[in-house]
mmCIF file of N, CA and C in Angstrom:
data_model
loop_
_atom_site.group_PDB
_atom_site.id
_atom_site.type_symbol
_atom_site.label_atom_id
_atom_site.label_comp_id
_atom_site.label_asym_id
_atom_site.label_seq_id
_atom_site.Cartn_x
_atom_site.Cartn_y
_atom_site.Cartn_z
ATOM 1 N N UNK A 28 -5.349 -10.513 18.810
ATOM 2 C CA UNK A 28 -4.233 -10.481 18.838
ATOM 3 C C UNK A 28 -3.747 -10.402 17.095
ATOM 4 N N UNK A 29 -3.077 -9.163 16.643
ATOM 5 C CA UNK A 29 -3.038 -9.099 15.273
ATOM 6 C C UNK A 29 -1.995 -10.017 14.506
ATOM 7 N N UNK A 30 -1.040 -10.664 15.332
ATOM 8 C CA UNK A 30 -0.184 -11.621 14.633
ATOM 9 C C UNK A 30 -0.935 -12.749 14.199
ATOM 10 N N UNK A 31 -2.113 -13.227 14.851
ATOM 11 C CA UNK A 31 -3.109 -14.165 14.443
ATOM 12 C C UNK A 31 -3.797 -14.172 13.363
ATOM 13 N N UNK A 32 -4.050 -12.738 12.959
ATOM 14 C CA UNK A 32 -4.586 -12.347 11.649
ATOM 15 C C UNK A 32 -3.790 -12.971 10.448
ATOM 16 N N UNK A 33 -2.629 -13.091 10.551
ATOM 17 C CA UNK A 33 -1.611 -13.380 9.444
ATOM 18 C C UNK A 33 -1.531 -15.051 9.386
ATOM 19 N N UNK A 34 -1.987 -15.700 10.385
ATOM 20 C CA UNK A 34 -1.794 -17.147 10.127
ATOM 21 C C UNK A 34 -3.017 -17.698 9.355
ATOM 22 N N UNK A 35 -2.660 -18.744 8.683
ATOM 23 C CA UNK A 35 -3.750 -19.431 7.961
ATOM 24 C C UNK A 35 -4.486 -18.693 6.911
ATOM 25 N N UNK A 36 -3.667 -17.881 6.403
ATOM 26 C CA UNK A 36 -4.476 -17.075 5.212
ATOM 27 C C UNK A 36 -3.787 -17.662 3.660
ATOM 28 N N UNK A 37 -4.670 -17.606 2.748
ATOM 29 C CA UNK A 37 -4.270 -18.250 1.643
ATOM 30 C C UNK A 37 -4.090 -16.773 0.579
ATOM 31 N N UNK A 38 -2.632 -16.741 0.698
ATOM 32 C CA UNK A 38 -2.194 -15.391 0.154
ATOM 33 C C UNK A 38 -1.981 -15.727 -1.367
ATOM 34 N N UNK A 39 -2.150 -14.590 -2.045
ATOM 35 C CA UNK A 39 -1.946 -14.652 -3.568
ATOM 36 C C UNK A 39 -0.360 -14.290 -3.513
ATOM 37 N N UNK A 40 0.415 -14.910 -3.958
ATOM 38 C CA UNK A 40 1.909 -14.587 -4.004
ATOM 39 C C UNK A 40 2.458 -13.854 -5.107
ATOM 40 N N UNK A 41 3.284 -12.810 -4.926
ATOM 41 C CA UNK A 41 3.971 -12.048 -5.987
ATOM 42 C C UNK A 41 5.573 -12.013 -5.712
ATOM 43 N N UNK A 42 6.319 -11.978 -6.467
ATOM 44 C CA UNK A 42 7.649 -11.812 -6.320
ATOM 45 C C UNK A 42 8.237 -10.595 -6.968
ATOM 46 N N UNK A 43 8.774 -9.736 -5.974
ATOM 47 C CA UNK A 43 9.597 -8.285 -6.347
ATOM 48 C C UNK A 43 8.536 -7.395 -6.376
ATOM 49 N N UNK A 44 8.915 -6.010 -6.265
ATOM 50 C CA UNK A 44 8.360 -4.956 -6.077
ATOM 51 C C UNK A 44 7.661 -4.156 -7.475
ATOM 52 N N UNK A 45 7.820 -4.743 -8.354
ATOM 53 C CA UNK A 45 7.221 -4.352 -9.668
ATOM 54 C C UNK A 45 5.924 -4.077 -9.347
ATOM 55 N N UNK A 46 5.262 -2.991 -10.076
ATOM 56 C CA UNK A 46 4.018 -2.624 -9.876
ATOM 57 C C UNK A 46 3.336 -2.796 -8.457
ATOM 58 N N UNK A 47 4.155 -2.283 -7.716
ATOM 59 C CA UNK A 47 3.993 -2.445 -6.039
ATOM 60 C C UNK A 47 2.422 -1.736 -5.667
ATOM 61 N N UNK A 48 2.222 -0.620 -6.319
ATOM 62 C CA UNK A 48 0.809 0.040 -6.006
ATOM 63 C C UNK A 48 -0.130 -0.771 -6.713
ATOM 64 N N UNK A 49 -0.283 -1.342 -7.846
ATOM 65 C CA UNK A 49 -1.239 -1.873 -8.377
ATOM 66 C C UNK A 49 -1.207 -3.333 -7.838
ATOM 67 N N UNK A 50 -0.512 -3.914 -7.291
ATOM 68 C CA UNK A 50 -0.538 -5.178 -6.484
ATOM 69 C C UNK A 50 -1.536 -4.956 -5.086
ATOM 70 N N UNK A 51 -1.155 -3.939 -4.485
ATOM 71 C CA UNK A 51 -2.009 -3.650 -3.458
ATOM 72 C C UNK A 51 -3.422 -3.121 -3.833
ATOM 73 N N UNK A 52 -3.544 -2.527 -5.011
ATOM 74 C CA UNK A 52 -4.983 -2.046 -5.423
ATOM 75 C C UNK A 52 -5.639 -3.285 -5.714
ATOM 76 N N UNK A 53 -4.976 -4.323 -6.497
ATOM 77 C CA UNK A 53 -5.748 -5.506 -6.756
ATOM 78 C C UNK A 53 -6.299 -6.285 -5.463
ATOM 79 N N UNK A 54 -5.360 -6.376 -4.275
ATOM 80 C CA UNK A 54 -5.601 -7.027 -3.177
ATOM 81 C C UNK A 54 -6.937 -6.017 -2.493
ATOM 82 N N UNK A 55 -6.780 -4.787 -2.625
ATOM 83 C CA UNK A 55 -8.149 -4.041 -1.908
ATOM 84 C C UNK A 55 -9.469 -4.421 -2.646
ATOM 85 N N UNK A 56 -9.125 -4.304 -3.977
ATOM 86 C CA UNK A 56 -10.401 -4.450 -4.822
ATOM 87 C C UNK A 56 -10.916 -5.884 -4.821
ATOM 88 N N UNK A 57 -10.295 -6.768 -4.801
ATOM 89 C CA UNK A 57 -10.782 -8.304 -4.720
ATOM 90 C C UNK A 57 -10.825 -9.079 -3.503
ATOM 91 N N UNK A 58 -10.542 -8.301 -2.444
ATOM 92 C CA UNK A 58 -10.458 -8.622 -0.953
ATOM 93 C C UNK A 58 -9.652 -9.948 -0.822
ATOM 94 N N UNK A 59 -8.395 -9.867 -1.471
ATOM 95 C CA UNK A 59 -7.548 -10.907 -1.684
ATOM 96 C C UNK A 59 -6.402 -10.604 -0.718
ATOM 97 N N UNK A 60 -5.862 -11.594 0.223
ATOM 98 C CA UNK A 60 -4.875 -11.138 0.857
ATOM 99 C C UNK A 60 -3.478 -11.396 0.101
ATOM 100 N N UNK A 61 -2.454 -10.735 -0.060
ATOM 101 C CA UNK A 61 -1.267 -10.975 -0.766
ATOM 102 C C UNK A 61 0.027 -10.790 0.100
ATOM 103 N N UNK A 62 0.888 -11.606 -0.432
ATOM 104 C CA UNK A 62 2.552 -11.683 0.022
ATOM 105 C C UNK A 62 3.314 -11.151 -1.132
ATOM 106 N N UNK A 63 4.211 -10.262 -1.092
ATOM 107 C CA UNK A 63 5.020 -9.945 -1.944
ATOM 108 C C UNK A 63 6.415 -10.181 -1.330
ATOM 109 N N UNK A 64 7.318 -11.145 -1.981
ATOM 110 C CA UNK A 64 8.834 -11.155 -1.550
ATOM 111 C C UNK A 64 9.648 -10.674 -2.425
ATOM 112 N N UNK A 65 10.947 -10.780 -2.043
ATOM 113 C CA UNK A 65 11.979 -10.230 -2.749
ATOM 114 C C UNK A 65 12.025 -8.749 -3.239
ATOM 115 N N UNK A 66 11.698 -8.069 -2.268
ATOM 116 C CA UNK A 66 11.356 -6.680 -2.307
ATOM 117 C C UNK A 66 12.574 -5.993 -2.660
ATOM 118 N N UNK A 67 12.975 -5.377 -3.718
ATOM 119 C CA UNK A 67 14.302 -4.796 -4.015
ATOM 120 C C UNK A 67 15.429 -5.563 -3.352
ATOM 121 N N UNK A 68 15.294 -6.883 -3.530
ATOM 122 C CA UNK A 68 16.336 -7.637 -2.935
ATOM 123 C C UNK A 68 17.650 -7.754 -3.729
ATOM 124 N N UNK A 69 17.764 -7.241 -4.998
ATOM 125 C CA UNK A 69 19.057 -7.245 -5.701
ATOM 126 C C UNK A 69 19.417 -5.897 -5.912
ATOM 127 N N UNK A 70 18.939 -4.846 -5.215
ATOM 128 C CA UNK A 70 19.329 -3.660 -5.396
ATOM 129 C C UNK A 70 20.409 -3.169 -4.222
ATOM 130 N N UNK A 71 20.752 -2.011 -4.065
ATOM 131 C CA UNK A 71 21.642 -1.382 -3.343
ATOM 132 C C UNK A 71 20.929 -1.238 -2.027
ATOM 133 N N UNK A 72 19.874 -0.592 -2.192
ATOM 134 C CA UNK A 72 18.984 -0.337 -0.755
ATOM 135 C C UNK A 72 18.066 -1.508 -0.899
ATOM 136 N N UNK A 73 18.018 -2.549 -0.242
ATOM 137 C CA UNK A 73 17.256 -3.617 -0.348
ATOM 138 C C UNK A 73 15.910 -3.335 0.630
ATOM 139 N N UNK A 74 14.714 -4.003 0.319
ATOM 140 C CA UNK A 74 13.740 -3.949 1.062
ATOM 141 C C UNK A 74 12.772 -2.603 0.841
ATOM 142 N N UNK A 75 11.728 -2.612 1.453
ATOM 143 C CA UNK A 75 10.680 -1.463 1.195
ATOM 144 C C UNK A 75 11.319 -0.199 1.026
ATOM 145 N N UNK A 76 11.050 0.672 0.245
ATOM 146 C CA UNK A 76 11.540 2.132 0.383
ATOM 147 C C UNK A 76 10.781 2.970 1.192
ATOM 148 N N UNK A 77 11.273 4.125 1.574
ATOM 149 C CA UNK A 77 10.377 4.863 2.382
ATOM 150 C C UNK A 77 8.942 5.431 1.746
ATOM 151 N N UNK A 78 8.986 5.563 0.418
ATOM 152 C CA UNK A 78 7.801 5.897 -0.476
ATOM 153 C C UNK A 78 6.856 4.932 -0.480
ATOM 154 N N UNK A 79 7.246 3.531 -0.299
ATOM 155 C CA UNK A 79 6.370 2.551 -0.552
ATOM 156 C C UNK A 79 5.571 2.481 0.869
ATOM 157 N N UNK A 80 6.396 2.616 1.981
ATOM 158 C CA UNK A 80 5.835 2.333 3.136
ATOM 159 C C UNK A 80 4.703 3.754 3.483
ATOM 160 N N UNK A 81 5.280 4.734 2.770
ATOM 161 C CA UNK A 81 4.348 6.002 2.936
ATOM 162 C C UNK A 81 3.112 5.620 2.271
ATOM 163 N N UNK A 82 3.015 4.816 1.202
ATOM 164 C CA UNK A 82 1.967 4.685 0.475
ATOM 165 C C UNK A 82 0.883 3.617 1.070
ATOM 166 N N UNK A 83 1.726 2.684 1.877
ATOM 167 C CA UNK A 83 0.982 1.717 2.801
ATOM 168 C C UNK A 83 0.091 2.305 3.839
ATOM 169 N N UNK A 84 0.778 3.342 4.297
ATOM 170 C CA UNK A 84 0.274 4.177 5.333
ATOM 171 C C UNK A 84 -1.129 4.781 4.941
ATOM 172 N N UNK A 85 -0.945 5.490 3.584
ATOM 173 C CA UNK A 85 -2.079 6.121 2.884
ATOM 174 C C UNK A 85 -3.188 5.267 2.681
ATOM 175 N N UNK A 86 -2.885 4.107 2.323
ATOM 176 C CA UNK A 86 -3.931 2.944 2.289
ATOM 177 C C UNK A 86 -4.564 2.632 3.649
ATOM 178 N N UNK A 87 -3.882 2.597 4.446
ATOM 179 C CA UNK A 87 -4.422 2.301 6.027
ATOM 180 C C UNK A 87 -5.396 3.590 6.157
ATOM 181 N N UNK A 88 -5.069 4.674 5.937
ATOM 182 C CA UNK A 88 -6.066 5.732 6.226
ATOM 183 C C UNK A 88 -7.338 5.767 5.195
ATOM 184 N N UNK A 89 -7.236 5.161 4.224
ATOM 185 C CA UNK A 89 -8.372 5.194 3.411
ATOM 186 C C UNK A 89 -9.207 3.859 3.471
ATOM 187 N N UNK A 90 -8.850 2.845 4.169
ATOM 188 C CA UNK A 90 -9.433 1.617 4.290
ATOM 189 C C UNK A 90 -9.625 1.531 5.661
ATOM 190 N N UNK A 91 -10.406 0.670 6.029
ATOM 191 C CA UNK A 91 -10.861 0.299 7.483
ATOM 192 C C UNK A 91 -10.618 -1.311 7.647
ATOM 193 N N UNK A 92 -9.561 -1.956 8.615
ATOM 194 C CA UNK A 92 -9.519 -3.010 8.753
ATOM 195 C C UNK A 92 -8.291 -3.754 7.911
ATOM 196 N N UNK A 93 -7.679 -2.988 7.256
ATOM 197 C CA UNK A 93 -6.410 -3.454 6.366
ATOM 198 C C UNK A 93 -5.157 -3.397 7.268
ATOM 199 N N UNK A 94 -4.505 -4.662 7.250
ATOM 200 C CA UNK A 94 -3.289 -4.952 8.074
ATOM 201 C C UNK A 94 -2.091 -5.333 6.973
ATOM 202 N N UNK A 95 -1.056 -4.923 7.438
ATOM 203 C CA UNK A 95 0.161 -5.182 6.900
ATOM 204 C C UNK A 95 1.337 -5.685 7.828
ATOM 205 N N UNK A 96 2.160 -6.368 7.387
ATOM 206 C CA UNK A 96 3.415 -7.045 7.983
ATOM 207 C C UNK A 96 4.457 -7.002 7.291
ATOM 208 N N UNK A 97 5.578 -6.298 7.615
ATOM 209 C CA UNK A 97 6.682 -6.314 6.983
ATOM 210 C C UNK A 97 8.022 -7.213 7.793
ATOM 211 N N UNK A 98 8.765 -7.905 7.078
ATOM 212 C CA UNK A 98 9.777 -8.590 7.830
ATOM 213 C C UNK A 98 10.832 -7.630 8.166
ATOM 214 N N UNK A 99 11.781 -8.462 9.079
ATOM 215 C CA UNK A 99 12.819 -7.444 9.554
ATOM 216 C C UNK A 99 13.723 -6.795 8.495
ATOM 217 N N UNK A 100 13.911 -7.281 7.423
ATOM 218 C CA UNK A 100 14.860 -6.672 6.309
ATOM 219 C C UNK A 100 13.973 -6.077 5.398
ATOM 220 N N UNK A 101 12.642 -5.917 5.625
ATOM 221 C CA UNK A 101 11.814 -5.196 4.644
ATOM 222 C C UNK A 101 11.574 -5.759 3.231
ATOM 223 N N UNK A 102 12.129 -6.928 2.907
ATOM 224 C CA UNK A 102 12.083 -7.561 1.791
ATOM 225 C C UNK A 102 10.661 -8.662 1.639
ATOM 226 N N UNK A 103 9.792 -8.637 2.423
ATOM 227 C CA UNK A 103 8.824 -9.285 2.384
ATOM 228 C C UNK A 103 7.664 -8.588 2.913
ATOM 229 N N UNK A 104 6.464 -8.509 2.291
ATOM 230 C CA UNK A 104 5.294 -7.849 2.850
ATOM 231 C C UNK A 104 4.142 -8.753 2.748
ATOM 232 N N UNK A 105 3.160 -8.840 4.018
ATOM 233 C CA UNK A 105 2.121 -9.580 3.666
ATOM 234 C C UNK A 105 1.099 -8.400 3.997
ATOM 235 N N UNK A 106 -0.056 -8.420 3.261
ATOM 236 C CA UNK A 106 -1.123 -7.456 3.254
ATOM 237 C C UNK A 106 -2.537 -8.151 3.293
ATOM 238 N N UNK A 107 -3.361 -7.830 4.272
ATOM 239 C CA UNK A 107 -4.706 -8.327 4.357
ATOM 240 C C UNK A 107 -5.434 -6.990 4.113
ATOM 241 N N UNK A 108 -6.164 -7.120 2.998
ATOM 242 C CA UNK A 108 -6.996 -5.865 2.812
ATOM 243 C C UNK A 108 -8.239 -5.850 3.658
ATOM 244 N N UNK A 109 -8.803 -4.480 3.939
ATOM 245 C CA UNK A 109 -10.022 -4.194 4.595
ATOM 246 C C UNK A 109 -11.060 -3.615 3.570
ATOM 247 N N UNK A 110 -11.913 -2.852 4.140
ATOM 248 C CA UNK A 110 -12.887 -2.238 3.493
ATOM 249 C C UNK A 110 -12.456 -0.832 2.963
ATOM 250 N N UNK A 111 -12.764 -0.378 1.820
ATOM 251 C CA UNK A 111 -12.411 0.847 1.304
ATOM 252 C C UNK A 111 -13.538 1.909 1.803
ATOM 253 N N UNK A 112 -13.234 2.707 2.636
ATOM 254 C CA UNK A 112 -14.067 3.756 3.345
ATOM 255 C C UNK A 112 -13.731 5.190 2.812
ATOM 256 N N UNK A 113 -12.646 5.333 2.356
ATOM 257 C CA UNK A 113 -12.055 6.716 1.856
ATOM 258 C C UNK A 113 -12.241 7.550 3.037
ATOM 259 N N UNK A 114 -11.737 7.189 4.125
ATOM 260 C CA UNK A 114 -11.730 7.930 5.266
ATOM 261 C C UNK A 114 -13.259 8.449 5.722
ATOM 262 N N UNK A 115 -14.209 7.530 5.383
ATOM 263 C CA UNK A 115 -15.721 7.958 5.617
ATOM 264 C C UNK A 115 -16.215 9.296 5.061
ATOM 265 N N UNK A 116 -15.380 9.572 4.079
ATOM 266 C CA UNK A 116 -15.750 10.993 3.372
ATOM 267 C C UNK A 116 -15.006 12.177 4.146
ATOM 268 N N UNK A 117 -14.744 11.986 5.278
ATOM 269 C CA UNK A 117 -14.095 13.282 6.035
ATOM 270 C C UNK A 117 -12.540 13.499 5.179
ATOM 271 N N UNK A 118 -12.324 14.786 5.484
ATOM 272 C CA UNK A 118 -10.910 15.411 4.866
ATOM 273 C C UNK A 118 -9.886 14.642 5.226
ATOM 274 N N UNK A 119 -9.073 14.141 4.448
ATOM 275 C CA UNK A 119 -7.941 13.461 4.949
ATOM 276 C C UNK A 119 -6.617 14.403 4.385
ATOM 277 N N UNK A 120 -5.654 14.682 5.343
ATOM 278 C CA UNK A 120 -4.553 15.412 4.962
ATOM 279 C C UNK A 120 -3.329 14.447 4.911
ATOM 280 N N UNK A 121 -2.632 14.405 3.921
ATOM 281 C CA UNK A 121 -1.522 13.483 4.042
ATOM 282 C C UNK A 121 -0.309 14.109 3.423
ATOM 283 N N UNK A 122 0.777 13.774 4.037
ATOM 284 C CA UNK A 122 2.117 14.319 3.817
ATOM 285 C C UNK A 122 2.931 13.220 2.991
ATOM 286 N N UNK A 123 3.155 13.140 1.772
ATOM 287 C CA UNK A 123 3.691 12.080 0.772
ATOM 288 C C UNK A 123 5.404 12.121 1.347
ATOM 289 N N UNK A 124 6.057 11.194 1.052
ATOM 290 C CA UNK A 124 7.440 10.977 1.140
ATOM 291 C C UNK A 124 8.049 11.681 0.073
ATOM 292 N N UNK A 125 9.012 12.439 0.233
ATOM 293 C CA UNK A 125 9.891 13.628 -0.588
ATOM 294 C C UNK A 125 10.377 12.744 -1.626
ATOM 295 N N UNK A 126 10.699 11.584 -1.805
ATOM 296 C CA UNK A 126 11.588 10.827 -2.618
ATOM 297 C C UNK A 126 10.714 10.548 -4.012
ATOM 298 N N UNK A 127 9.408 10.551 -3.665
ATOM 299 C CA UNK A 127 8.471 10.606 -5.008
ATOM 300 C C UNK A 127 7.480 11.637 -4.881
ATOM 301 N N UNK A 128 7.180 11.761 -6.500
ATOM 302 C CA UNK A 128 6.373 13.056 -6.438
ATOM 303 C C UNK A 128 4.924 12.567 -6.031
ATOM 304 N N UNK A 129 3.991 13.623 -5.981
ATOM 305 C CA UNK A 129 2.416 13.207 -5.465
ATOM 306 C C UNK A 129 1.637 12.392 -6.398
ATOM 307 N N UNK A 130 2.284 12.495 -7.727
ATOM 308 C CA UNK A 130 1.525 11.711 -8.603
ATOM 309 C C UNK A 130 1.574 10.206 -8.418
ATOM 310 N N UNK A 131 2.854 9.535 -8.019
ATOM 311 C CA UNK A 131 2.944 8.427 -7.465
ATOM 312 C C UNK A 131 1.952 7.871 -6.626
ATOM 313 N N UNK A 132 1.408 8.711 -5.677
ATOM 314 C CA UNK A 132 0.379 8.400 -4.753
ATOM 315 C C UNK A 132 -0.855 8.338 -5.452
ATOM 316 N N UNK A 133 -1.174 9.462 -6.255
ATOM 317 C CA UNK A 133 -2.373 9.555 -6.893
ATOM 318 C C UNK A 133 -2.600 8.490 -7.648
ATOM 319 N N UNK A 134 -1.729 8.120 -8.593
ATOM 320 C CA UNK A 134 -2.064 7.000 -9.503
ATOM 321 C C UNK A 134 -2.496 5.639 -8.804
ATOM 322 N N UNK A 135 -1.790 5.601 -7.714
ATOM 323 C CA UNK A 135 -2.172 4.371 -6.889
ATOM 324 C C UNK A 135 -3.353 4.329 -6.159
ATOM 325 N N UNK A 136 -3.912 5.263 -5.713
ATOM 326 C CA UNK A 136 -5.160 5.546 -4.997
ATOM 327 C C UNK A 136 -6.425 5.813 -5.856
ATOM 328 N N UNK A 137 -5.989 6.301 -7.085
ATOM 329 C CA UNK A 137 -7.218 6.600 -7.833
ATOM 330 C C UNK A 137 -8.161 5.465 -8.247
ATOM 331 N N UNK A 138 -7.639 4.401 -8.653
ATOM 332 C CA UNK A 138 -8.545 3.294 -8.783
ATOM 333 C C UNK A 138 -9.426 2.681 -7.459
ATOM 334 N N UNK A 139 -8.501 2.890 -6.583
ATOM 335 C CA UNK A 139 -9.144 2.215 -5.264
ATOM 336 C C UNK A 139 -10.201 3.243 -4.661
ATOM 337 N N UNK A 140 -10.027 4.664 -4.807
ATOM 338 C CA UNK A 140 -10.842 5.416 -4.276
ATOM 339 C C UNK A 140 -12.179 5.289 -4.960
ATOM 340 N N UNK A 141 -12.334 5.207 -6.171
ATOM 341 C CA UNK A 141 -13.568 5.100 -6.824
ATOM 342 C C UNK A 141 -14.501 3.914 -6.261
ATOM 343 N N UNK A 142 -13.905 2.850 -5.579
ATOM 344 C CA UNK A 142 -14.771 1.997 -5.180
ATOM 345 C C UNK A 142 -15.221 2.107 -3.616
ATOM 346 N N UNK A 143 -14.742 3.267 -2.969
ATOM 347 C CA UNK A 143 -14.931 3.577 -1.710
ATOM 348 C C UNK A 143 -16.408 3.696 -1.247
ATOM 349 N N UNK A 144 -16.713 3.559 -0.145
ATOM 350 C CA UNK A 144 -18.137 3.651 0.625
ATOM 351 C C UNK A 144 -18.555 5.099 0.432
ATOM 352 N N UNK A 145 -17.479 6.042 0.529
ATOM 353 C CA UNK A 145 -17.822 7.529 0.512
ATOM 354 C C UNK A 145 -16.947 8.182 -0.663
ATOM 355 N N UNK A 146 -17.068 9.256 -0.966
ATOM 356 C CA UNK A 146 -16.057 9.951 -1.773
ATOM 357 C C UNK A 146 -14.892 10.534 -1.144
ATOM 358 N N UNK A 147 -13.819 10.353 -1.808
ATOM 359 C CA UNK A 147 -12.454 10.335 -1.131
ATOM 360 C C UNK A 147 -12.209 12.206 -1.100
ATOM 361 N N UNK A 148 -11.975 12.788 0.012
ATOM 362 C CA UNK A 148 -11.553 14.088 0.305
ATOM 363 C C UNK A 148 -10.325 13.894 0.914
ATOM 364 N N UNK A 149 -9.110 14.291 -0.159
ATOM 365 C CA UNK A 149 -7.925 14.107 0.271
ATOM 366 C C UNK A 149 -7.076 15.345 -0.144
ATOM 367 N N UNK A 150 -6.365 15.848 0.944
ATOM 368 C CA UNK A 150 -5.298 16.916 0.583
ATOM 369 C C UNK A 150 -3.980 16.250 0.933
ATOM 370 N N UNK A 151 -3.302 16.122 -0.317
ATOM 371 C CA UNK A 151 -1.959 15.560 -0.188
ATOM 372 C C UNK A 151 -0.902 16.652 -0.606
ATOM 373 N N UNK A 152 0.131 16.575 0.334
ATOM 374 C CA UNK A 152 1.244 17.503 0.177
ATOM 375 C C UNK A 152 2.501 16.786 -0.047
ATOM 376 N N UNK A 153 3.347 17.438 -0.689
ATOM 377 C CA UNK A 153 4.662 16.910 -1.141
ATOM 378 C C UNK A 153 5.345 17.438 -2.363
ATOM 379 N N UNK A 154 6.138 16.786 -2.978
ATOM 380 C CA UNK A 154 6.795 17.161 -4.106
ATOM 381 C C UNK A 154 6.033 17.121 -5.361
ATOM 382 N N UNK A 155 6.003 18.226 -6.110
ATOM 383 C CA UNK A 155 5.259 17.995 -7.327
ATOM 384 C C UNK A 155 6.144 17.622 -8.723
ATOM 385 N N UNK A 156 7.414 17.534 -8.542
ATOM 386 C CA UNK A 156 8.152 17.322 -9.604
ATOM 387 C C UNK A 156 9.570 16.540 -9.045
ATOM 388 N N UNK A 157 10.520 16.148 -9.851
ATOM 389 C CA UNK A 157 11.554 15.555 -9.362
ATOM 390 C C UNK A 157 12.552 16.359 -9.558
#
């Protein structure tokens, strides 16, 4: 049961969505479960934004055994890192969310992909400018 994976974990806790991609990179590179709370909680659109959820999906594609759980309002995220596999070297096609350009995704996965079990072969589509 996946919900059991989130019990009894020693999470490294972060407050707010600042440096979101790098918090997730930290988690994957150090194999440390993290919890991020108060995600955009003071903004007009509270909770995780579509581009952040899209980034989480990309991380799921390049890692094996990573799990994430988002609360109902999207203001809290628990992330349990898996192994960075880079999709086992197979070509991965990913369509990014159009609210952020592709460099948002590339900056986030560049550091992570260097430590994968295989080289990263990624075709990413989306917006190239704002």
